[in-house]
Amino acid sequence: MSVSTQTKSFPITGMHCASCANIISRKLQKMPGVLSAEVNYGTEKAKLVFDEGKVTVAQMNTEIGKLGYALADTSPHAGHDMSSGVSSDKTVQTQKLQELGKLRRHVQIVLPFIAVSILVMIWEVGAEQLQILPMMPATVAEFLHHLLPIFATYTLFVIGLPFLQGVVRFLKFRVANMDTLVGIGTLVAFSYSFILTAFESSLAPYIVTTHSYYDVTIVVIGFITLGKYLEARSKLKTGEAIEKLLNLQAKSAVVLRDGKQVEIPIEQVVVGDVVIIKPGQKIPTDGEIISGASAIDESMITGESLPVDKKVGDTVIGATINKQGSLQVRTTQVGSATLLAQIITMVENAQGSKAPIEKLADQISAVFVPIVLVFAFVVLAAWLGIGSQFIPFSQALPLGIVSFVGVLVIACPCAMGLATPTAVIVGVGKAAQNGILIKNAESLEKLQAVNFMVLDKTGTITKGLPQVTDILPVGKNSSDEVLRLLASLEQYSEHPLAQAVVERAVTEKIALEKVGAFSAIEGKGLKGTIGNKQYYAGNLKLAADLAVTVDEKVINTLAAQGKTPVIIISEKKVLGYVAIADTIKDDAPATIAQLHKQGIQVALLTGDNKKTAKHIADQVGIDRVIAEVLPGDKAKQVQQLQSEGYKVAMVGDGINDAPALATADVGIAMGTGTDVAIESAGITLLGGQIAKLPKAVKLSRATMQTVKQNLFWAFFYNIVGIPIAAGVLYPSFGILLNPAIAGAAMAFSSVSVVVNALRLKRVKL
């Protein structure tokens, strides 16, 4: 990509159906300089990759503006914009609320029209066909004969104006969407009725002029407008998770400036500021405690209800709540660099991404409207050409009109287009509220099929806070000497075991030596020179490489106790053994049991020796142990499970296990605090709580089940509805779908899909 290539997300106005998304995408991708355009109908956003040197946003807007669409302005906001510049854009939110208000007013106007029209329909059917009602009095019939055309005219040309604009754009630019179908259908019904009314006396000898379709125009446009209103209102609720996250941020902060406490807007806080936080207040931004201690409520970020104890040196997350003591925090991240902002960006990106299952719906909706349009004209021609051979033309024409309008109205791709994105939006949002960050819809879909989870040991099954439990010197060496040598070497390592050794030395006030030529030996240990001697510290593999004889009885005893033995070696001989043990997370056994209930097998993957790994695995009920694995070989172990036919999820710290996380069908990172590796895996569990694993699986399965339900009903509805509307049942059963009923069904199919997706909010995790 060139320097001028940009990847940006834009809200889109004017979208009314899945076909709109395909029209916009195709139109933009044809423009020079646009590398890709991914448009999501559910989120009403476009993710564009384009070369600013070849095409501008204004030019793109000019191109799609002809078709009634627009990319909303998302220029960067001043100060600390918490999001990617999309969800916090008040202009877009205001536009949506204005559109909702306009739809509400139209619904309030058209509902009485619908009521009158339906009353007329019922009366006519009951009197003429079922003969269970008396004939309508002549004065009433005459009054309605003049009233319904007035209602229909207002409904079509005022409330139905967007549909007519869709027809004009179709004629002008040859692009068709849902508005086009409804517009052509209702315009034909209205025009046919108007011609009958205007030329009633002239046409009476040739066509039945007593039955017009003004009621169809009113009911179809009325119900679709009602459906649009309900859909728009429901879709606002699908984005509540983002809004709640945005509202978490503190609005102001008390900082120390020139030795004085000053309250300033959050936008003015800079990195390095010392922030004062009193009990009960929100922590304004990410930072490090430099004074005080407290319990911090991090539930709004991690989903964990229990407060976390924090002291000097610990990191705190912006938007969490200080429960007890007063704190002084030095700011380390502000604005879009904070954890909350990263979470919001990740949730937004995930909600706007497309799951593989959505591709089928996209492919169908891309060609659906043009095919339906052609089919509707074929149906009309069939009624007039073939139907008139069996029934009088005066009957075939109105039946053809009814079928033509019915096919256009019922064949709406909206439910199809909404089926996947609405469920993904709600599912990803609910996950975020529970401290589960899902990177994209593909990870969400793949997780539901996982039947084998591979868990890293340190930081996943165990707390990742190991401690030195045994120091066993060999020969004349003392415990202090063995600890001094090992801690001197380990002080240069970032491994959790190394930190445990150094902490023990600090606790016992043992002075550390300077180490020269230090280097880590991958998967085996480390080495360095102290004084003029070469020292090594590591595992059995390192000892074997050095051809050093070790006391296997000591090693086996420590390993059987679930401890990790470290061997200290110098000049081809062992100086001592240090045992380090990590404690198992309290919720690990219950989590493994829940995964088993979900039909998922579990493996422990670790570089530790087999006995240590087996001891830990037995404690928590893990099925398979894969031990003594080098970091570079972890991905091979994942591939081995995949070759056995398993769908594998790899769970690790997101950094050391990066190759395995990338190789697995789904990579799950155990994130802790502000160090969460958000970009390292498809899914990140904030706070590092292993108990969230079965919750993530349950939510994934519930989301994909909702998607499949939505897609089934969307396809089933069209497969059954279109033939009935075309009149396939009329020759045998005399059944022909009234376009008014088709309009109502079409409108509420979209609403039902959104409502079904919103049910995910009630899933108990």
PDB file of N, CA and C in Angstrom, residues 477-551:
ATOM      1  N   ASN A 477      27.788 -26.471  48.412  1.00  0.00           N
ATOM      2  CA  ASN A 477      27.093 -25.203  48.140  1.00  0.00           C
ATOM      3  C   ASN A 477      25.979 -24.980  49.155  1.00  0.00           C
ATOM      4  N   SER A 478      25.781 -23.703  49.563  1.00  0.00           N
ATOM      5  CA  SER A 478      24.702 -23.369  50.497  1.00  0.00           C
ATOM      6  C   SER A 478      23.451 -22.957  49.723  1.00  0.00           C
ATOM      7  N   SER A 479      22.321 -22.934  50.407  1.00  0.00           N
ATOM      8  CA  SER A 479      21.058 -22.509  49.785  1.00  0.00           C
ATOM      9  C   SER A 479      21.159 -21.072  49.305  1.00  0.00           C
ATOM     10  N   ASP A 480      21.798 -20.216  50.128  1.00  0.00           N
ATOM     11  CA  ASP A 480      21.931 -18.810  49.743  1.00  0.00           C
ATOM     12  C   ASP A 480      22.779 -18.653  48.487  1.00  0.00           C
ATOM     13  N   GLU A 481      23.858 -19.488  48.391  1.00  0.00           N
ATOM     14  CA  GLU A 481      24.736 -19.397  47.231  1.00  0.00           C
ATOM     15  C   GLU A 481      24.003 -19.828  45.957  1.00  0.00           C
ATOM     16  N   VAL A 482      23.239 -20.913  46.051  1.00  0.00           N
ATOM     17  CA  VAL A 482      22.471 -21.401  44.899  1.00  0.00           C
ATOM     18  C   VAL A 482      21.444 -20.350  44.468  1.00  0.00           C
ATOM     19  N   LEU A 483      20.735 -19.748  45.452  1.00  0.00           N
ATOM     20  CA  LEU A 483      19.729 -18.727  45.143  1.00  0.00           C
ATOM     21  C   LEU A 483      20.385 -17.488  44.556  1.00  0.00           C
ATOM     22  N   ARG A 484      21.576 -17.125  45.083  1.00  0.00           N
ATOM     23  CA  ARG A 484      22.278 -15.929  44.595  1.00  0.00           C
ATOM     24  C   ARG A 484      22.670 -16.097  43.127  1.00  0.00           C
ATOM     25  N   LEU A 485      23.221 -17.256  42.784  1.00  0.00           N
ATOM     26  CA  LEU A 485      23.634 -17.507  41.399  1.00  0.00           C
ATOM     27  C   LEU A 485      22.433 -17.527  40.451  1.00  0.00           C
ATOM     28  N   LEU A 486      21.391 -18.243  40.868  1.00  0.00           N
ATOM     29  CA  LEU A 486      20.215 -18.355  39.996  1.00  0.00           C
ATOM     30  C   LEU A 486      19.523 -17.006  39.825  1.00  0.00           C
ATOM     31  N   ALA A 487      19.341 -16.266  40.933  1.00  0.00           N
ATOM     32  CA  ALA A 487      18.663 -14.969  40.857  1.00  0.00           C
ATOM     33  C   ALA A 487      19.471 -13.975  40.041  1.00  0.00           C
ATOM     34  N   SER A 488      20.814 -14.067  40.106  1.00  0.00           N
ATOM     35  CA  SER A 488      21.664 -13.166  39.317  1.00  0.00           C
ATOM     36  C   SER A 488      21.439 -13.392  37.832  1.00  0.00           C
ATOM     37  N   LEU A 489      21.315 -14.668  37.431  1.00  0.00           N
ATOM     38  CA  LEU A 489      21.051 -14.979  36.032  1.00  0.00           C
ATOM     39  C   LEU A 489      19.631 -14.568  35.633  1.00  0.00           C
ATOM     40  N   GLU A 490      18.673 -14.877  36.505  1.00  0.00           N
ATOM     41  CA  GLU A 490      17.258 -14.675  36.169  1.00  0.00           C
ATOM     42  C   GLU A 490      16.844 -13.200  36.158  1.00  0.00           C
ATOM     43  N   GLN A 491      17.656 -12.318  36.748  1.00  0.00           N
ATOM     44  CA  GLN A 491      17.263 -10.908  36.812  1.00  0.00           C
ATOM     45  C   GLN A 491      17.163 -10.277  35.421  1.00  0.00           C
ATOM     46  N   TYR A 492      17.765 -10.923  34.419  1.00  0.00           N
ATOM     47  CA  TYR A 492      17.730 -10.391  33.060  1.00  0.00           C
ATOM     48  C   TYR A 492      16.613 -11.025  32.210  1.00  0.00           C
ATOM     49  N   SER A 493      15.887 -11.946  32.805  1.00  0.00           N
ATOM     50  CA  SER A 493      14.814 -12.631  32.085  1.00  0.00           C
ATOM     51  C   SER A 493      13.457 -12.062  32.478  1.00  0.00           C
ATOM     52  N   GLU A 494      12.497 -12.078  31.525  1.00  0.00           N
ATOM     53  CA  GLU A 494      11.143 -11.589  31.807  1.00  0.00           C
ATOM     54  C   GLU A 494      10.164 -12.726  32.072  1.00  0.00           C
ATOM     55  N   HIS A 495      10.660 -13.943  32.104  1.00  0.00           N
ATOM     56  CA  HIS A 495       9.796 -15.109  32.335  1.00  0.00           C
ATOM     57  C   HIS A 495       9.216 -15.043  33.748  1.00  0.00           C
ATOM     58  N   PRO A 496       7.938 -15.452  33.927  1.00  0.00           N
ATOM     59  CA  PRO A 496       7.323 -15.436  35.270  1.00  0.00           C
ATOM     60  C   PRO A 496       8.117 -16.221  36.313  1.00  0.00           C
ATOM     61  N   LEU A 497       8.746 -17.340  35.894  1.00  0.00           N
ATOM     62  CA  LEU A 497       9.549 -18.124  36.843  1.00  0.00           C
ATOM     63  C   LEU A 497      10.769 -17.325  37.299  1.00  0.00           C
ATOM     64  N   ALA A 498      11.338 -16.562  36.385  1.00  0.00           N
ATOM     65  CA  ALA A 498      12.505 -15.742  36.711  1.00  0.00           C
ATOM     66  C   ALA A 498      12.141 -14.691  37.749  1.00  0.00           C
ATOM     67  N   GLN A 499      11.002 -14.079  37.564  1.00  0.00           N
ATOM     68  CA  GLN A 499      10.556 -13.052  38.511  1.00  0.00           C
ATOM     69  C   GLN A 499      10.359 -13.637  39.905  1.00  0.00           C
ATOM     70  N   ALA A 500       9.866 -14.874  39.965  1.00  0.00           N
ATOM     71  CA  ALA A 500       9.658 -15.523  41.267  1.00  0.00           C
ATOM     72  C   ALA A 500      10.984 -15.723  41.993  1.00  0.00           C
ATOM     73  N   VAL A 501      12.009 -16.111  41.241  1.00  0.00           N
ATOM     74  CA  VAL A 501      13.332 -16.340  41.832  1.00  0.00           C
ATOM     75  C   VAL A 501      13.920 -15.028  42.347  1.00  0.00           C
ATOM     76  N   VAL A 502      13.832 -13.970  41.521  1.00  0.00           N
ATOM     77  CA  VAL A 502      14.382 -12.668  41.917  1.00  0.00           C
ATOM     78  C   VAL A 502      13.654 -12.130  43.146  1.00  0.00           C
ATOM     79  N   GLU A 503      12.320 -12.280  43.182  1.00  0.00           N
ATOM     80  CA  GLU A 503      11.546 -11.813  44.341  1.00  0.00           C
ATOM     81  C   GLU A 503      11.974 -12.531  45.611  1.00  0.00           C
ATOM     82  N   ARG A 504      12.253 -13.831  45.511  1.00  0.00           N
ATOM     83  CA  ARG A 504      12.704 -14.596  46.685  1.00  0.00           C
ATOM     84  C   ARG A 504      14.059 -14.073  47.169  1.00  0.00           C
ATOM     85  N   ALA A 505      14.953 -13.769  46.223  1.00  0.00           N
ATOM     86  CA  ALA A 505      16.269 -13.247  46.599  1.00  0.00           C
ATOM     87  C   ALA A 505      16.146 -11.881  47.267  1.00  0.00           C
ATOM     88  N   VAL A 506      15.271 -11.028  46.728  1.00  0.00           N
ATOM     89  CA  VAL A 506      15.049  -9.705  47.319  1.00  0.00           C
ATOM     90  C   VAL A 506      14.488  -9.847  48.719  1.00  0.00           C
ATOM     91  N   THR A 507      13.526 -10.764  48.889  1.00  0.00           N
ATOM     92  CA  THR A 507      12.905 -10.993  50.201  1.00  0.00           C
ATOM     93  C   THR A 507      13.958 -11.412  51.233  1.00  0.00           C
ATOM     94  N   GLU A 508      14.897 -12.260  50.798  1.00  0.00           N
ATOM     95  CA  GLU A 508      15.925 -12.763  51.728  1.00  0.00           C
ATOM     96  C   GLU A 508      17.161 -11.863  51.753  1.00  0.00           C
ATOM     97  N   LYS A 509      17.050 -10.681  51.077  1.00  0.00           N
ATOM     98  CA  LYS A 509      18.110  -9.666  51.084  1.00  0.00           C
ATOM     99  C   LYS A 509      19.454 -10.215  50.606  1.00  0.00           C
ATOM    100  N   ILE A 510      19.376 -10.977  49.523  1.00  0.00           N
ATOM    101  CA  ILE A 510      20.591 -11.537  48.932  1.00  0.00           C
ATOM    102  C   ILE A 510      21.030 -10.631  47.787  1.00  0.00           C
ATOM    103  N   ALA A 511      22.260 -10.157  47.855  1.00  0.00           N
ATOM    104  CA  ALA A 511      22.783  -9.246  46.829  1.00  0.00           C
ATOM    105  C   ALA A 511      23.047 -10.019  45.532  1.00  0.00           C
ATOM    106  N   LEU A 512      22.667  -9.420  44.408  1.00  0.00           N
ATOM    107  CA  LEU A 512      22.819 -10.078  43.112  1.00  0.00           C
ATOM    108  C   LEU A 512      24.121  -9.652  42.438  1.00  0.00           C
ATOM    109  N   GLU A 513      24.681 -10.573  41.670  1.00  0.00           N
ATOM    110  CA  GLU A 513      25.943 -10.329  40.967  1.00  0.00           C
ATOM    111  C   GLU A 513      25.689  -9.746  39.573  1.00  0.00           C
ATOM    112  N   LYS A 514      26.721  -9.076  39.043  1.00  0.00           N
ATOM    113  CA  LYS A 514      26.652  -8.641  37.656  1.00  0.00           C
ATOM    114  C   LYS A 514      26.900  -9.845  36.748  1.00  0.00           C
ATOM    115  N   VAL A 515      26.147  -9.894  35.663  1.00  0.00           N
ATOM    116  CA  VAL A 515      26.249 -11.035  34.746  1.00  0.00           C
ATOM    117  C   VAL A 515      26.685 -10.544  33.367  1.00  0.00           C
ATOM    118  N   GLY A 516      27.670 -11.221  32.809  1.00  0.00           N
ATOM    119  CA  GLY A 516      28.119 -10.872  31.466  1.00  0.00           C
ATOM    120  C   GLY A 516      27.705 -11.928  30.454  1.00  0.00           C
ATOM    121  N   ALA A 517      27.698 -11.559  29.192  1.00  0.00           N
ATOM    122  CA  ALA A 517      27.365 -12.488  28.092  1.00  0.00           C
ATOM    123  C   ALA A 517      26.077 -13.254  28.360  1.00  0.00           C
ATOM    124  N   PHE A 518      25.072 -12.551  28.889  1.00  0.00           N
ATOM    125  CA  PHE A 518      23.791 -13.227  29.177  1.00  0.00           C
ATOM    126  C   PHE A 518      23.040 -13.531  27.881  1.00  0.00           C
ATOM    127  N   SER A 519      22.431 -14.723  27.821  1.00  0.00           N
ATOM    128  CA  SER A 519      21.563 -15.053  26.688  1.00  0.00           C
ATOM    129  C   SER A 519      20.572 -16.134  27.089  1.00  0.00           C
ATOM    130  N   ALA A 520      19.404 -16.067  26.506  1.00  0.00           N
ATOM    131  CA  ALA A 520      18.372 -17.072  26.762  1.00  0.00           C
ATOM    132  C   ALA A 520      18.538 -18.209  25.767  1.00  0.00           C
ATOM    133  N   ILE A 521      18.288 -19.440  26.222  1.00  0.00           N
ATOM    134  CA  ILE A 521      18.348 -20.625  25.372  1.00  0.00           C
ATOM    135  C   ILE A 521      16.911 -21.107  25.211  1.00  0.00           C
ATOM    136  N   GLU A 522      16.330 -20.881  24.028  1.00  0.00           N
ATOM    137  CA  GLU A 522      14.899 -21.079  23.820  1.00  0.00           C
ATOM    138  C   GLU A 522      14.436 -22.471  24.242  1.00  0.00           C
ATOM    139  N   GLY A 523      13.440 -22.473  25.117  1.00  0.00           N
ATOM    140  CA  GLY A 523      12.817 -23.713  25.541  1.00  0.00           C
ATOM    141  C   GLY A 523      13.658 -24.539  26.499  1.00  0.00           C
ATOM    142  N   LYS A 524      14.820 -24.004  26.868  1.00  0.00           N
ATOM    143  CA  LYS A 524      15.709 -24.813  27.720  1.00  0.00           C
ATOM    144  C   LYS A 524      16.187 -24.071  28.968  1.00  0.00           C
ATOM    145  N   GLY A 525      16.458 -22.762  28.850  1.00  0.00           N
ATOM    146  CA  GLY A 525      16.932 -22.020  30.012  1.00  0.00           C
ATOM    147  C   GLY A 525      17.705 -20.792  29.612  1.00  0.00           C
ATOM    148  N   LEU A 526      18.810 -20.521  30.339  1.00  0.00           N
ATOM    149  CA  LEU A 526      19.614 -19.335  30.050  1.00  0.00           C
ATOM    150  C   LEU A 526      21.036 -19.555  30.540  1.00  0.00           C
ATOM    151  N   LYS A 527      21.914 -18.625  30.152  1.00  0.00           N
ATOM    152  CA  LYS A 527      23.310 -18.752  30.568  1.00  0.00           C
ATOM    153  C   LYS A 527      23.920 -17.358  30.707  1.00  0.00           C
ATOM    154  N   GLY A 528      25.045 -17.295  31.437  1.00  0.00           N
ATOM    155  CA  GLY A 528      25.745 -16.035  31.613  1.00  0.00           C
ATOM    156  C   GLY A 528      27.012 -16.255  32.415  1.00  0.00           C
ATOM    157  N   THR A 529      27.885 -15.265  32.403  1.00  0.00           N
ATOM    158  CA  THR A 529      29.135 -15.384  33.164  1.00  0.00           C
ATOM    159  C   THR A 529      29.069 -14.519  34.406  1.00  0.00           C
ATOM    160  N   ILE A 530      29.481 -15.101  35.519  1.00  0.00           N
ATOM    161  CA  ILE A 530      29.577 -14.371  36.788  1.00  0.00           C
ATOM    162  C   ILE A 530      31.021 -14.504  37.236  1.00  0.00           C
ATOM    163  N   GLY A 531      31.694 -13.367  37.378  1.00  0.00           N
ATOM    164  CA  GLY A 531      33.142 -13.418  37.589  1.00  0.00           C
ATOM    165  C   GLY A 531      33.778 -13.905  36.304  1.00  0.00           C
ATOM    166  N   ASN A 532      34.536 -14.962  36.402  1.00  0.00           N
ATOM    167  CA  ASN A 532      35.146 -15.542  35.201  1.00  0.00           C
ATOM    168  C   ASN A 532      34.551 -16.897  34.856  1.00  0.00           C
ATOM    169  N   LYS A 533      33.438 -17.240  35.512  1.00  0.00           N
ATOM    170  CA  LYS A 533      32.854 -18.560  35.312  1.00  0.00           C
ATOM    171  C   LYS A 533      31.570 -18.493  34.487  1.00  0.00           C
ATOM    172  N   GLN A 534      31.327 -19.552  33.732  1.00  0.00           N
ATOM    173  CA  GLN A 534      30.105 -19.688  32.938  1.00  0.00           C
ATOM    174  C   GLN A 534      29.083 -20.475  33.751  1.00  0.00           C
ATOM    175  N   TYR A 535      27.896 -19.921  33.877  1.00  0.00           N
ATOM    176  CA  TYR A 535      26.827 -20.592  34.624  1.00  0.00           C
ATOM    177  C   TYR A 535      25.619 -20.798  33.708  1.00  0.00           C
ATOM    178  N   TYR A 536      24.885 -21.875  34.011  1.00  0.00           N
ATOM    179  CA  TYR A 536      23.671 -22.195  33.262  1.00  0.00           C
ATOM    180  C   TYR A 536      22.530 -22.444  34.243  1.00  0.00           C
ATOM    181  N   ALA A 537      21.327 -22.152  33.816  1.00  0.00           N
ATOM    182  CA  ALA A 537      20.132 -22.480  34.613  1.00  0.00           C
ATOM    183  C   ALA A 537      19.041 -22.896  33.639  1.00  0.00           C
ATOM    184  N   GLY A 538      18.443 -24.078  33.895  1.00  0.00           N
ATOM    185  CA  GLY A 538      17.400 -24.522  32.981  1.00  0.00           C
ATOM    186  C   GLY A 538      16.824 -25.874  33.322  1.00  0.00           C
ATOM    187  N   ASN A 539      16.319 -26.560  32.290  1.00  0.00           N
ATOM    188  CA  ASN A 539      15.615 -27.823  32.507  1.00  0.00           C
ATOM    189  C   ASN A 539      16.474 -29.024  32.127  1.00  0.00           C
ATOM    190  N   LEU A 540      15.814 -30.194  32.064  1.00  0.00           N
ATOM    191  CA  LEU A 540      16.536 -31.427  31.766  1.00  0.00           C
ATOM    192  C   LEU A 540      17.148 -31.410  30.367  1.00  0.00           C
ATOM    193  N   LYS A 541      16.466 -30.752  29.411  1.00  0.00           N
ATOM    194  CA  LYS A 541      17.000 -30.686  28.049  1.00  0.00           C
ATOM    195  C   LYS A 541      18.338 -29.953  28.028  1.00  0.00           C
ATOM    196  N   LEU A 542      18.431 -28.888  28.810  1.00  0.00           N
ATOM    197  CA  LEU A 542      19.679 -28.128  28.885  1.00  0.00           C
ATOM    198  C   LEU A 542      20.773 -28.987  29.507  1.00  0.00           C
ATOM    199  N   ALA A 543      20.414 -29.710  30.572  1.00  0.00           N
ATOM    200  CA  ALA A 543      21.392 -30.581  31.234  1.00  0.00           C
ATOM    201  C   ALA A 543      21.897 -31.651  30.269  1.00  0.00           C
ATOM    202  N   ALA A 544      20.974 -32.185  29.461  1.00  0.00           N
ATOM    203  CA  ALA A 544      21.360 -33.217  28.494  1.00  0.00           C
ATOM    204  C   ALA A 544      22.297 -32.635  27.440  1.00  0.00           C
ATOM    205  N   ASP A 545      22.003 -31.423  26.983  1.00  0.00           N
ATOM    206  CA  ASP A 545      22.869 -30.778  25.987  1.00  0.00           C
ATOM    207  C   ASP A 545      24.277 -30.557  26.537  1.00  0.00           C
ATOM    208  N   LEU A 546      24.344 -30.279  27.839  1.00  0.00           N
ATOM    209  CA  LEU A 546      25.638 -30.011  28.479  1.00  0.00           C
ATOM    210  C   LEU A 546      26.307 -31.293  28.962  1.00  0.00           C
ATOM    211  N   ALA A 547      25.608 -32.435  28.753  1.00  0.00           N
ATOM    212  CA  ALA A 547      26.126 -33.749  29.184  1.00  0.00           C
ATOM    213  C   ALA A 547      26.410 -33.773  30.677  1.00  0.00           C
ATOM    214  N   VAL A 548      25.499 -33.188  31.439  1.00  0.00           N
ATOM    215  CA  VAL A 548      25.632 -33.135  32.898  1.00  0.00           C
ATOM    216  C   VAL A 548      24.721 -34.181  33.521  1.00  0.00           C
ATOM    217  N   THR A 549      25.217 -34.888  34.515  1.00  0.00           N
ATOM    218  CA  THR A 549      24.427 -35.904  35.216  1.00  0.00           C
ATOM    219  C   THR A 549      23.604 -35.235  36.305  1.00  0.00           C
ATOM    220  N   VAL A 550      22.311 -35.500  36.288  1.00  0.00           N
ATOM    221  CA  VAL A 550      21.425 -34.910  37.294  1.00  0.00           C
ATOM    222  C   VAL A 550      20.839 -36.010  38.163  1.00  0.00           C
ATOM    223  N   ASP A 551      20.369 -35.619  39.341  1.00  0.00           N
ATOM    224  CA  ASP A 551      19.732 -36.562  40.260  1.00  0.00           C
ATOM    225  C   ASP A 551      18.266 -36.707  39.843  1.00  0.00           C
TER     226      ASP A 551
END
